[in-house]
Amino acid sequence: MVAFWILAPIMVIAALGLLFVRKAVHAALLLAVVMISLAVLYLVLEAPFLFAVQIIVYTGAILMLFLFVLMLVGVDASDSVVETIRGQRAFAIVGGVALGVLLVTGLGQVSLGTAVGLDEANAPGNVQALANILFSRYVFAFEATSALLITAAVGAMVLAHRERLTPRVGQAERAAQRLQEYADKGAHLGPLPPPGVYARHNAVDTPALLPDGTAAESSVSRVLAARGTVRSAPAMADDIEEIENQIGWAPHAGRDAAPPASTTEEAPATGGEHE
Amino acid sequence: MYAFHEGGGIPVVDPTSADGVFSLLWLVIALPLAGAAVLLIGGKYTDRWGHLLGTALPIGSFAISLAMFISLLGRDDNDRQVVQELYTWFQTGHLDVGMDLLYDPLSALFLLLITGVGSLIHVYSIGYMAHDPRRRRFFAYLNLFVAAMLMLVLSENYLGLFLGWEGVGLASYLLIGFWQHKPSAAAAAKKAFVINRVGDMGLSLSIMLFFITFGSTSFTVISAGAGEASQTTMTILGLLLLLGACGKSAQFPLQAWLLDAMEGPTPVSALIHAATMVTAGVYLIVRSNFVFDLAPDAQTVVVIVAVISLLWGAWIGCAKDDIKKALAGSTMSQIGYMMLGAGLGTAGYAFAIFHLLTHGFFKANMFLGAGSVMHGMDDDVDMRHYGALRKMMPVTFLTFAMGYLAIIGFPGFSGFWSKDKIIETALAENWLVGLCALLGAGITGFYMTRMMLMTFFTDKRWEKDVHPHESPSVMTVPLIVLAALSVLGGVMIAGDWIVDFLAPVTGVAPHEDPPLPALAITVIAVCVVAVGVALAWFLIGKREVPREAPQDVSWVTKAGREEVYGNQINDTLVVNPGRELTTALLITDKYVVDGVFTGGPVALGGFAGFARRVQNGFVRTYALSILGGALLVALALLAVNLA
Amino acid sequence: MSDVTPFVVLSGILFTIGCVGVLTRRNAIVVFMCVELMLNASNLALVAFAKQHGNLDGQIAAFFVMVVAAAEVVIGLAIIMTIFRTRRSASVDDASLLKY
């Protein structure tokens, strides 16, 4: 009973928290506390099988399902505390208090007598004893639950299924559409140029240079542009001179002066322009 | 000499079977009826020749009527009632109604008037309606009217008379509202129809009472058994017949529709609302002489109504500036004279019919003349916009002048003879009634002179863009014929011919000496008329006639312009209370009667409308109600267990 | 007071808290969590009564409740996903078109 007196206040507080927290994720976590504590109480009440099932099925499966759905719906969303239906909250509290008082006083005053205990029933082991009953007396109900679960699975699939409203767009259609856009609007036919091409800097945040020396904006990811971290290639001319000074060699000095390795260095860059 | 009733000198209708030329009697009605059918069913296919057919058929009827009239003159005095039994109209229980036509001196005169004047007006209408796109329909309605009017005067029983009575009412409604695109015309037609319904109710009630009392509606049977009915029954019958006559003849208190009826085309006003239909009430009373002769009280009421109408119409005629409405007031007044004659009993019946005939001539003449004036004045009806038209339209002027001299009773003209006789008889009967009739004659002289002066004399007051011109000969020839009849109509009284001719129908009056010699009365009447004419000359002829009607006038003129408040009286006494009664009934029906039956469902619906708010769509509210229910169940269980 | 009475009372308290949560929270997922809390509370009572009566039927019932709860969660969350997908909202108050 020690476990009960420790866990019961925790459970009540967690359950009350369920009423007041504004974020659904917090509510799910508080519910997890209640459920795990409940599992422990099952153990106290000599129901080890239900203890396991409570942990695995409820806490493990059902609550995780809740969390999945929460993620789909939006974890950040928090509820407004303003009550929109007039009188709903007041009546809910009055009704709740009345129900609570009725249940607590009613159940508390009923004299149940000393508990019989499950020692005898659990004699062959709790799981075995439950199995005996389940597959004998409750076998039809058990089979019915299997039908129920299958129905639920099918139902969930039906509900989650989205009907395709437009025909699927295949590779051929995409290619035709791209050529159509080229014909209509002159949109670039090939893939977008990769960043850093002909730039003196090969980082993804530096736009490629077009043959006339201007920067190709479309070669940099839009996310980087939105963050404002795109760098301009001409602005790095200073860096180049600084590097040249450091290495003591200037590629612009002339072709004759260039080391033989420089041709092999430039080849892939030329190929990159043709892509 | 004639077949008289045992008790008093009441003539009995005892006709012989029709033969010879009289076997064509049915054709008189059938011809115009066929015309109406052809023109209405044929529709636009008859547009080109419809007016010619519509004119030829009444002329055919007139020819037959004339032949029969001559044949009737050739017969013996007591053999002048002919009946043609066509077929059994219907037979139910003890009611056996035959489609029988009665041709006697009274119907003979009416036949000549209706088909003769009717034909002339048809001819006139060819010109008058020449530019109306619906002329063919107009002639169809006119033919329908003629057929119905002939049915009215030819039927041998009251039900057949009622058929014609309603037929002329229908035709009158259709023709008053002929220019249905004018809201005023549509309203006038409706008004005439509704007010006539009041009179028709009186007539239909009297027919039912005839059937209850005598077991038949035939003139033959009723006139034979008239002496056996009680005087009270006869008085009630007389009053009911008078009510019907008042409605049809625009007599007080059902006179309000006649002036509005002038919204119809002018030939309609001439034929229906002057010469023939409005005189049907006089015909009804003269035809029912076997009732009125046995109901002196009813006769007194007829005289009172006649005198009121006579003066009322004259009053209106003095004040109206609309030439047609002034003539309509005059018509009402002149029919008052006829009713007066009819109300005076056996002594006056013949004179009533005589005045009816002469009035049919000169009033149709003047109405058609007014139409001719309007034709030349771009359909302007305001006499204040006329003036000095005698040079522009000489034929119209001369024919109108004949009618004018006839109506005021200029010695020698037809109206002189007929009106003089009625005044004479009235004075012999009751000096007060006689004086009123005399006064009416003076007022007649006044308002007719006023009309004559404002239209054809005084200064010209029309606008520059109006070009008065004489009407085409198709319109002036009927005017000339009618003018001739207006002048010469008095020949019928020569040697008391018409009195003797009508005696088989009306009976013979015992000779009564008037309080003054007949010549004195005539001189007095002429003097009174001369005073009226002179008054008009000094008030209108000698002064400038303002182009707009002056507003600061005496109450007499104001009342006359408002038709002596006839419409206001009707509104106050009948229309508004009726409207309030129906409103009250409507409210009672809607809220009390309906409320009893629909109250439950309505209350349930209201409750449901309120209760459905519980379904607000919020799943949490539903959850709260579940919790509430669970709590209630738990508490109930607790209560049961504790108890 | 018997050995299991505190468990049963705790079960009642948890059930009540879950109940109020269902009524007051608007996020459909949290509401669903509160429903799970109520189911768990009833499971606790079942297991406690099993011990009281020395009878394993209570545990079997609790086991079945878990199985049904698993099926229910799968379907329920799928429905919440579908609603979220069309309405971009996981609030139970927003899905209130079925009304008067």
Tab-separated table of C-alpha atoms in Angstrom, chain B residues 390-597:
chain	number	residue	atom	x	y	z
B	390	ARG	CA	-71.526	76.121	-84.753
B	391	LYS	CA	-69.494	77.350	-87.707
B	392	MET	CA	-66.945	74.546	-87.601
B	393	MET	CA	-69.447	71.696	-87.533
B	394	PRO	CA	-72.754	72.974	-88.918
B	395	VAL	CA	-74.448	69.606	-89.350
B	396	THR	CA	-73.643	68.569	-85.812
B	397	PHE	CA	-74.824	71.932	-84.580
B	398	LEU	CA	-78.128	71.818	-86.395
B	399	THR	CA	-78.944	68.241	-85.409
B	400	PHE	CA	-77.882	68.922	-81.812
B	401	ALA	CA	-80.118	71.971	-81.816
B	402	MET	CA	-83.082	69.802	-82.854
B	403	GLY	CA	-82.404	67.522	-79.916
B	404	TYR	CA	-81.989	70.539	-77.662
B	405	LEU	CA	-85.306	72.021	-78.660
B	406	ALA	CA	-86.940	68.634	-78.206
B	407	ILE	CA	-85.606	68.047	-74.702
B	408	ILE	CA	-86.448	71.462	-73.313
B	409	GLY	CA	-89.956	71.053	-74.667
B	410	PHE	CA	-90.046	73.725	-77.344
B	411	PRO	CA	-93.592	73.741	-78.624
B	412	GLY	CA	-94.105	71.371	-81.491
B	413	PHE	CA	-91.023	69.268	-80.915
B	414	SER	CA	-91.357	65.708	-79.668
B	415	GLY	CA	-90.221	66.374	-76.086
B	416	PHE	CA	-92.809	69.092	-75.743
B	417	TRP	CA	-95.648	66.659	-76.264
B	418	SER	CA	-94.321	63.855	-74.129
B	419	LYS	CA	-93.126	65.891	-71.147
B	420	ASP	CA	-96.185	68.053	-71.154
B	421	LYS	CA	-98.405	65.017	-70.880
B	422	ILE	CA	-96.515	63.693	-67.879
B	423	ILE	CA	-96.608	67.047	-66.093
B	424	GLU	CA	-100.282	67.281	-66.821
B	425	THR	CA	-100.993	63.845	-65.417
B	426	ALA	CA	-98.793	64.497	-62.379
B	427	LEU	CA	-100.618	67.711	-61.588
B	428	ALA	CA	-103.913	65.890	-61.876
B	429	GLU	CA	-102.662	63.257	-59.443
B	430	ASN	CA	-100.879	65.403	-56.862
B	431	TRP	CA	-100.096	69.109	-57.125
B	432	LEU	CA	-96.784	68.827	-55.223
B	433	VAL	CA	-95.468	66.145	-57.557
B	434	GLY	CA	-96.702	68.199	-60.474
B	435	LEU	CA	-94.876	71.280	-59.257
B	436	CYS	CA	-91.677	69.301	-58.848
B	437	ALA	CA	-92.026	68.024	-62.408
B	438	LEU	CA	-92.627	71.565	-63.561
B	439	LEU	CA	-89.539	72.770	-61.701
B	440	GLY	CA	-87.559	69.949	-63.312
B	441	ALA	CA	-88.700	71.160	-66.723
B	442	GLY	CA	-87.384	74.618	-65.905
B	443	ILE	CA	-84.025	73.236	-64.770
B	444	THR	CA	-83.901	71.158	-67.923
B	445	GLY	CA	-84.279	74.325	-69.925
B	446	PHE	CA	-81.444	75.872	-67.908
B	447	TYR	CA	-78.848	73.146	-68.170
B	448	MET	CA	-79.522	72.276	-71.784
B	449	THR	CA	-79.245	75.915	-72.770
B	450	ARG	CA	-76.017	76.123	-70.792
B	451	MET	CA	-74.631	73.134	-72.679
B	452	MET	CA	-75.781	74.512	-76.000
B	453	LEU	CA	-74.253	77.920	-75.313
B	454	MET	CA	-70.952	76.625	-73.977
B	455	THR	CA	-70.512	74.250	-76.883
B	456	PHE	CA	-71.755	76.040	-79.961
B	457	PHE	CA	-71.988	79.705	-78.991
B	458	THR	CA	-69.888	82.080	-76.857
B	459	ASP	CA	-66.237	82.683	-77.672
B	460	LYS	CA	-63.971	79.953	-78.921
B	461	ARG	CA	-61.797	78.634	-76.145
B	462	TRP	CA	-59.974	75.695	-77.702
B	463	GLU	CA	-56.182	75.394	-77.960
B	464	LYS	CA	-54.294	76.412	-81.065
B	465	ASP	CA	-53.373	72.893	-82.073
B	466	VAL	CA	-56.999	71.719	-82.004
B	467	HIS	CA	-58.694	71.895	-85.384
B	468	PRO	CA	-62.440	71.319	-85.029
B	469	HIS	CA	-63.935	69.792	-88.149
B	470	GLU	CA	-67.190	68.257	-89.253
B	471	SER	CA	-67.480	64.498	-88.912
B	472	PRO	CA	-67.698	62.188	-91.952
B	473	SER	CA	-71.083	61.514	-93.466
B	474	VAL	CA	-71.243	58.006	-91.997
B	475	MET	CA	-71.597	59.792	-88.678
B	476	THR	CA	-73.717	62.753	-89.742
B	477	VAL	CA	-76.394	60.755	-91.587
B	478	PRO	CA	-77.527	58.968	-88.403
B	479	LEU	CA	-77.505	62.353	-86.708
B	480	ILE	CA	-79.801	63.795	-89.344
B	481	VAL	CA	-82.194	60.838	-89.112
B	482	LEU	CA	-82.311	61.090	-85.340
B	483	ALA	CA	-82.784	64.839	-85.501
B	484	ALA	CA	-85.738	64.317	-87.794
B	485	LEU	CA	-87.189	61.813	-85.331
B	486	SER	CA	-86.600	64.282	-82.485
B	487	VAL	CA	-88.615	66.845	-84.278
B	488	LEU	CA	-91.378	64.588	-85.540
B	489	GLY	CA	-91.631	62.075	-82.672
B	490	GLY	CA	-94.606	63.967	-81.286
B	491	VAL	CA	-96.749	62.665	-84.093
B	492	MET	CA	-97.358	59.542	-82.045
B	493	ILE	CA	-99.599	61.433	-79.659
B	494	ALA	CA	-101.744	62.759	-82.445
B	495	GLY	CA	-105.306	61.798	-81.663
B	496	ASP	CA	-104.094	59.934	-78.582
B	497	TRP	CA	-102.861	57.226	-80.920
B	498	ILE	CA	-100.204	55.833	-78.602
B	499	VAL	CA	-102.589	55.689	-75.657
B	500	ASP	CA	-105.055	53.670	-77.626
B	501	PHE	CA	-102.334	51.542	-79.145
B	502	LEU	CA	-100.921	50.622	-75.753
B	503	ALA	CA	-104.296	50.149	-74.122
B	504	PRO	CA	-104.267	46.323	-74.522
B	505	VAL	CA	-101.164	46.317	-72.301
B	506	THR	CA	-101.698	49.192	-69.931
B	507	GLY	CA	-105.402	49.315	-69.691
B	508	VAL	CA	-107.683	52.302	-70.081
B	509	ALA	CA	-107.606	55.069	-67.519
B	510	PRO	CA	-110.829	56.649	-66.379
B	511	HIS	CA	-110.862	60.215	-67.518
B	512	GLU	CA	-109.878	62.688	-64.823
B	513	ASP	CA	-110.226	66.406	-65.039
B	514	PRO	CA	-106.975	68.226	-64.259
B	515	PRO	CA	-107.139	71.104	-61.759
B	516	LEU	CA	-106.398	73.507	-64.591
B	517	PRO	CA	-107.272	73.314	-68.235
B	518	ALA	CA	-104.692	71.392	-70.246
B	519	LEU	CA	-103.864	74.445	-72.303
B	520	ALA	CA	-103.096	76.479	-69.196
B	521	ILE	CA	-100.738	73.835	-67.917
B	522	THR	CA	-98.968	73.785	-71.267
B	523	VAL	CA	-98.564	77.552	-71.255
B	524	ILE	CA	-97.240	77.506	-67.678
B	525	ALA	CA	-94.773	74.739	-68.547
B	526	VAL	CA	-93.521	76.644	-71.576
B	527	CYS	CA	-93.143	79.776	-69.460
B	528	VAL	CA	-91.157	77.887	-66.787
B	529	VAL	CA	-88.871	76.499	-69.455
B	530	ALA	CA	-88.483	79.954	-70.931
B	531	VAL	CA	-87.432	81.259	-67.539
B	532	GLY	CA	-84.782	78.503	-67.301
B	533	VAL	CA	-83.498	79.291	-70.793
B	534	ALA	CA	-83.387	83.003	-70.069
B	535	LEU	CA	-81.536	82.395	-66.812
B	536	ALA	CA	-78.950	80.364	-68.685
B	537	TRP	CA	-78.645	83.069	-71.287
B	538	PHE	CA	-77.967	85.719	-68.677
B	539	LEU	CA	-75.644	83.590	-66.553
B	540	ILE	CA	-73.612	82.001	-69.340
B	541	GLY	CA	-74.420	83.506	-72.684
B	542	LYS	CA	-73.900	87.093	-71.599
B	543	ARG	CA	-70.717	86.452	-69.663
B	544	GLU	CA	-67.238	85.284	-70.386
B	545	VAL	CA	-66.890	81.531	-69.822
B	546	PRO	CA	-63.661	80.830	-67.917
B	547	ARG	CA	-61.481	78.139	-69.448
B	548	GLU	CA	-60.829	76.588	-66.082
B	549	ALA	CA	-63.723	75.761	-63.795
B	550	PRO	CA	-63.912	78.448	-61.064
B	551	GLN	CA	-63.500	77.123	-57.571
B	552	ASP	CA	-65.212	79.856	-55.549
B	553	VAL	CA	-68.743	78.754	-56.352
B	554	SER	CA	-71.870	78.351	-54.311
B	555	TRP	CA	-72.538	75.127	-52.406
B	556	VAL	CA	-75.219	74.283	-54.924
B	557	THR	CA	-72.691	74.119	-57.743
B	558	LYS	CA	-70.180	72.280	-55.596
B	559	ALA	CA	-72.753	69.670	-54.691
B	560	GLY	CA	-73.754	69.351	-58.331
B	561	ARG	CA	-70.156	68.791	-59.385
B	562	GLU	CA	-69.859	66.113	-56.735
B	563	GLU	CA	-72.986	64.468	-58.174
B	564	VAL	CA	-74.937	65.616	-55.091
B	565	TYR	CA	-72.579	63.515	-52.984
B	566	GLY	CA	-74.068	60.243	-54.231
B	567	ASN	CA	-70.697	58.482	-54.100
B	568	GLN	CA	-69.929	59.844	-50.665
B	569	ILE	CA	-73.298	58.707	-49.371
B	570	ASN	CA	-72.727	55.241	-50.807
B	571	ASP	CA	-69.252	55.104	-49.283
B	572	THR	CA	-70.459	56.180	-45.885
B	573	LEU	CA	-73.554	54.042	-45.720
B	574	VAL	CA	-72.562	50.902	-47.583
B	575	VAL	CA	-68.969	50.642	-48.786
B	576	ASN	CA	-67.085	51.575	-45.641
B	577	PRO	CA	-69.261	49.638	-43.188
B	578	GLY	CA	-69.069	46.680	-45.562
B	579	ARG	CA	-65.333	46.971	-45.763
B	580	GLU	CA	-65.044	47.155	-42.005
B	581	LEU	CA	-67.367	44.208	-41.613
B	582	THR	CA	-65.275	42.077	-43.967
B	583	THR	CA	-62.092	43.183	-42.220
B	584	ALA	CA	-63.600	42.219	-38.888
B	585	LEU	CA	-64.741	38.880	-40.306
B	586	LEU	CA	-61.322	38.289	-41.777
B	587	ILE	CA	-59.638	38.990	-38.459
B	588	THR	CA	-62.159	36.801	-36.666
B	589	ASP	CA	-61.562	33.993	-39.133
B	590	LYS	CA	-57.820	34.333	-38.997
B	591	TYR	CA	-57.343	34.596	-35.277
B	592	VAL	CA	-60.421	33.072	-33.671
B	593	VAL	CA	-61.554	30.325	-36.033
B	594	ASP	CA	-58.143	29.425	-37.366
B	595	GLY	CA	-56.665	29.913	-33.929
B	596	VAL	CA	-58.855	27.199	-32.480
B	597	PHE	CA	-57.723	24.669	-35.056
